[in-house]
Amino acid sequence: MQTKTKQDGQLEQNKREKPMPVLAKVALIGFIGGVFWSFLAYCAYFFHFTEVAPNFILQPWAIGDWKDGALGQTIAILFIGLASVIASFLYYAFLKNRQGIWPGVAFGIGLWVLVFYVLNPIFPQLKAVPQLERNTVVTMVCFYILYGMFIGYSISFEVAEMRRQKQVDVVK
C-alpha cells in the first residue's frame, strides 16, 4: 500500500505545475490591460465618441504620416500595452494590498490627470483639457477609470491568491 502511494505521487499527472511568478503576472496584466483598453479607446475614436486616438502617444517621436493610419494605431496600441506594464508595476508597488473598487478608480483618475494635464505638453496633437469636447473628456475619463479598475482588481486578486496559496502550503 505504501509503494502505491509513492508511485502515485511520482506520476506526472499528480504533480502540480509551478505557478507563474507574481511579477510576471503583473507584467502580463499590464500588457493585456493596456492593449485591451487602448483598442476599445480606438473603437471609441473610430465611432467619434472621442477626438483622441491611441496614436497620440507616437506624435512626439515618430516622423511621417504612417502613424496616422492603421499601422500607426496598431503600433500605438502595442506601445501603450508596453507602457501599461510600467503602470501595473507602480500599482503593484504602492496599492497591491488595497481591496475594493476605489483604489483602482483612484489609480485610473490619477493616470488620466498625469496624461492629460502633466504630460500634455509632450503630446503636440493633444489639446488642453478645457479645449477638448465634453464627450472626449467623459469618454477618456471613463476609459481610464475602467483601466484602473481592471489593473487594480487583477493585481489585488493575484496578490490575495498568492497569500491564500502560501497559507494552504503552510497547512500541508
PDB file of N, CA, C and O in Angstrom, residues 20-31 84-85 87-93 151 155 158-159:
ATOM      1  N   MET A  20       3.102  30.747 -12.163  1.00  0.00           N
ATOM      2  CA  MET A  20       3.841  31.853 -12.756  1.00  0.00           C
ATOM      3  C   MET A  20       4.211  32.838 -11.648  1.00  0.00           C
ATOM      4  O   MET A  20       3.386  33.118 -10.779  1.00  0.00           O
ATOM      5  N   PRO A  21       5.434  33.353 -11.649  1.00  0.00           N
ATOM      6  CA  PRO A  21       5.819  34.333 -10.619  1.00  0.00           C
ATOM      7  C   PRO A  21       4.882  35.542 -10.647  1.00  0.00           C
ATOM      8  O   PRO A  21       4.395  35.944 -11.709  1.00  0.00           O
ATOM      9  N   VAL A  22       4.648  36.116  -9.484  1.00  0.00           N
ATOM     10  CA  VAL A  22       3.684  37.209  -9.371  1.00  0.00           C
ATOM     11  C   VAL A  22       4.098  38.411 -10.216  1.00  0.00           C
ATOM     12  O   VAL A  22       3.243  39.080 -10.807  1.00  0.00           O
ATOM     13  N   LEU A  23       5.381  38.701 -10.323  1.00  0.00           N
ATOM     14  CA  LEU A  23       5.810  39.845 -11.136  1.00  0.00           C
ATOM     15  C   LEU A  23       5.556  39.610 -12.621  1.00  0.00           C
ATOM     16  O   LEU A  23       5.242  40.542 -13.358  1.00  0.00           O
ATOM     17  N   ALA A  24       5.660  38.362 -13.050  1.00  0.00           N
ATOM     18  CA  ALA A  24       5.321  38.038 -14.440  1.00  0.00           C
ATOM     19  C   ALA A  24       3.828  38.222 -14.665  1.00  0.00           C
ATOM     20  O   ALA A  24       3.401  38.715 -15.722  1.00  0.00           O
ATOM     21  N   LYS A  25       3.021  37.851 -13.672  1.00  0.00           N
ATOM     22  CA  LYS A  25       1.575  38.062 -13.787  1.00  0.00           C
ATOM     23  C   LYS A  25       1.249  39.549 -13.840  1.00  0.00           C
ATOM     24  O   LYS A  25       0.373  39.972 -14.598  1.00  0.00           O
ATOM     25  N   VAL A  26       1.930  40.340 -13.030  1.00  0.00           N
ATOM     26  CA  VAL A  26       1.705  41.792 -13.022  1.00  0.00           C
ATOM     27  C   VAL A  26       2.039  42.380 -14.392  1.00  0.00           C
ATOM     28  O   VAL A  26       1.286  43.199 -14.934  1.00  0.00           O
ATOM     29  N   ALA A  27       3.160  41.952 -14.975  1.00  0.00           N
ATOM     30  CA  ALA A  27       3.539  42.437 -16.303  1.00  0.00           C
ATOM     31  C   ALA A  27       2.513  42.023 -17.352  1.00  0.00           C
ATOM     32  O   ALA A  27       2.125  42.828 -18.210  1.00  0.00           O
ATOM     33  N   LEU A  28       2.051  40.791 -17.282  1.00  0.00           N
ATOM     34  CA  LEU A  28       1.055  40.305 -18.236  1.00  0.00           C
ATOM     35  C   LEU A  28      -0.266  41.045 -18.072  1.00  0.00           C
ATOM     36  O   LEU A  28      -0.892  41.432 -19.066  1.00  0.00           O
ATOM     37  N   ILE A  29      -0.691  41.267 -16.838  1.00  0.00           N
ATOM     38  CA  ILE A  29      -1.915  42.032 -16.583  1.00  0.00           C
ATOM     39  C   ILE A  29      -1.783  43.431 -17.174  1.00  0.00           C
ATOM     40  O   ILE A  29      -2.703  43.939 -17.823  1.00  0.00           O
ATOM     41  N   GLY A  30      -0.648  44.065 -16.972  1.00  0.00           N
ATOM     42  CA  GLY A  30      -0.428  45.405 -17.504  1.00  0.00           C
ATOM     43  C   GLY A  30      -0.478  45.439 -19.017  1.00  0.00           C
ATOM     44  O   GLY A  30      -1.135  46.303 -19.605  1.00  0.00           O
ATOM     45  N   PHE A  31       0.208  44.503 -19.652  1.00  0.00           N
ATOM     46  CA  PHE A  31       0.238  44.487 -21.117  1.00  0.00           C
ATOM     47  C   PHE A  31      -1.156  44.223 -21.693  1.00  0.00           C
ATOM     48  O   PHE A  31      -1.615  44.937 -22.577  1.00  0.00           O
ATOM     49  N   SER A  84       1.886  50.309 -20.253  1.00  0.00           N
ATOM     50  CA  SER A  84       0.970  49.862 -19.210  1.00  0.00           C
ATOM     51  C   SER A  84       1.635  48.875 -18.251  1.00  0.00           C
ATOM     52  O   SER A  84       1.220  48.767 -17.092  1.00  0.00           O
ATOM     53  N   VAL A  85       2.643  48.180 -18.714  1.00  0.00           N
ATOM     54  CA  VAL A  85       3.398  47.283 -17.826  1.00  0.00           C
ATOM     55  C   VAL A  85       4.033  48.110 -16.700  1.00  0.00           C
ATOM     56  O   VAL A  85       3.994  47.715 -15.526  1.00  0.00           O
ATOM     57  N   ALA A  87       2.917  50.976 -15.581  1.00  0.00           N
ATOM     58  CA  ALA A  87       1.815  51.415 -14.719  1.00  0.00           C
ATOM     59  C   ALA A  87       1.373  50.292 -13.774  1.00  0.00           C
ATOM     60  O   ALA A  87       1.088  50.529 -12.594  1.00  0.00           O
ATOM     61  N   SER A  88       1.335  49.073 -14.288  1.00  0.00           N
ATOM     62  CA  SER A  88       0.910  47.956 -13.433  1.00  0.00           C
ATOM     63  C   SER A  88       1.940  47.681 -12.335  1.00  0.00           C
ATOM     64  O   SER A  88       1.565  47.333 -11.210  1.00  0.00           O
ATOM     65  N   PHE A  89       3.218  47.854 -12.628  1.00  0.00           N
ATOM     66  CA  PHE A  89       4.236  47.694 -11.586  1.00  0.00           C
ATOM     67  C   PHE A  89       4.117  48.805 -10.532  1.00  0.00           C
ATOM     68  O   PHE A  89       4.357  48.569  -9.350  1.00  0.00           O
ATOM     69  N   LEU A  90       3.746  50.011 -10.960  1.00  0.00           N
ATOM     70  CA  LEU A  90       3.511  51.083  -9.992  1.00  0.00           C
ATOM     71  C   LEU A  90       2.332  50.742  -9.086  1.00  0.00           C
ATOM     72  O   LEU A  90       2.391  50.953  -7.868  1.00  0.00           O
ATOM     73  N   TYR A  91       1.265  50.207  -9.681  1.00  0.00           N
ATOM     74  CA  TYR A  91       0.123  49.789  -8.861  1.00  0.00           C
ATOM     75  C   TYR A  91       0.555  48.690  -7.895  1.00  0.00           C
ATOM     76  O   TYR A  91       0.201  48.730  -6.722  1.00  0.00           O
ATOM     77  N   TYR A  92       1.303  47.736  -8.383  1.00  0.00           N
ATOM     78  CA  TYR A  92       1.768  46.638  -7.536  1.00  0.00           C
ATOM     79  C   TYR A  92       2.624  47.162  -6.388  1.00  0.00           C
ATOM     80  O   TYR A  92       2.495  46.721  -5.251  1.00  0.00           O
ATOM     81  N   ALA A  93       3.477  48.128  -6.676  1.00  0.00           N
ATOM     82  CA  ALA A  93       4.390  48.645  -5.660  1.00  0.00           C
ATOM     83  C   ALA A  93       3.659  49.413  -4.557  1.00  0.00           C
ATOM     84  O   ALA A  93       4.031  49.312  -3.389  1.00  0.00           O
ATOM     85  N   ILE A 151      -6.744  46.908 -13.755  1.00  0.00           N
ATOM     86  CA  ILE A 151      -5.412  46.694 -13.185  1.00  0.00           C
ATOM     87  C   ILE A 151      -5.526  46.425 -11.683  1.00  0.00           C
ATOM     88  O   ILE A 151      -4.932  45.480 -11.152  1.00  0.00           O
ATOM     89  N   ILE A 155      -4.567  42.755 -10.086  1.00  0.00           N
ATOM     90  CA  ILE A 155      -3.364  42.647  -9.254  1.00  0.00           C
ATOM     91  C   ILE A 155      -3.743  42.302  -7.816  1.00  0.00           C
ATOM     92  O   ILE A 155      -3.106  41.433  -7.197  1.00  0.00           O
ATOM     93  N   GLU A 158      -4.531  38.620  -7.672  1.00  0.00           N
ATOM     94  CA  GLU A 158      -3.334  37.775  -7.748  1.00  0.00           C
ATOM     95  C   GLU A 158      -2.564  37.789  -6.433  1.00  0.00           C
ATOM     96  O   GLU A 158      -2.060  36.752  -5.994  1.00  0.00           O
ATOM     97  N   VAL A 159      -2.465  38.942  -5.801  1.00  0.00           N
ATOM     98  CA  VAL A 159      -1.761  39.029  -4.518  1.00  0.00           C
ATOM     99  C   VAL A 159      -2.516  38.232  -3.456  1.00  0.00           C
ATOM    100  O   VAL A 159      -1.914  37.483  -2.674  1.00  0.00           O
TER     101      VAL A 159
END
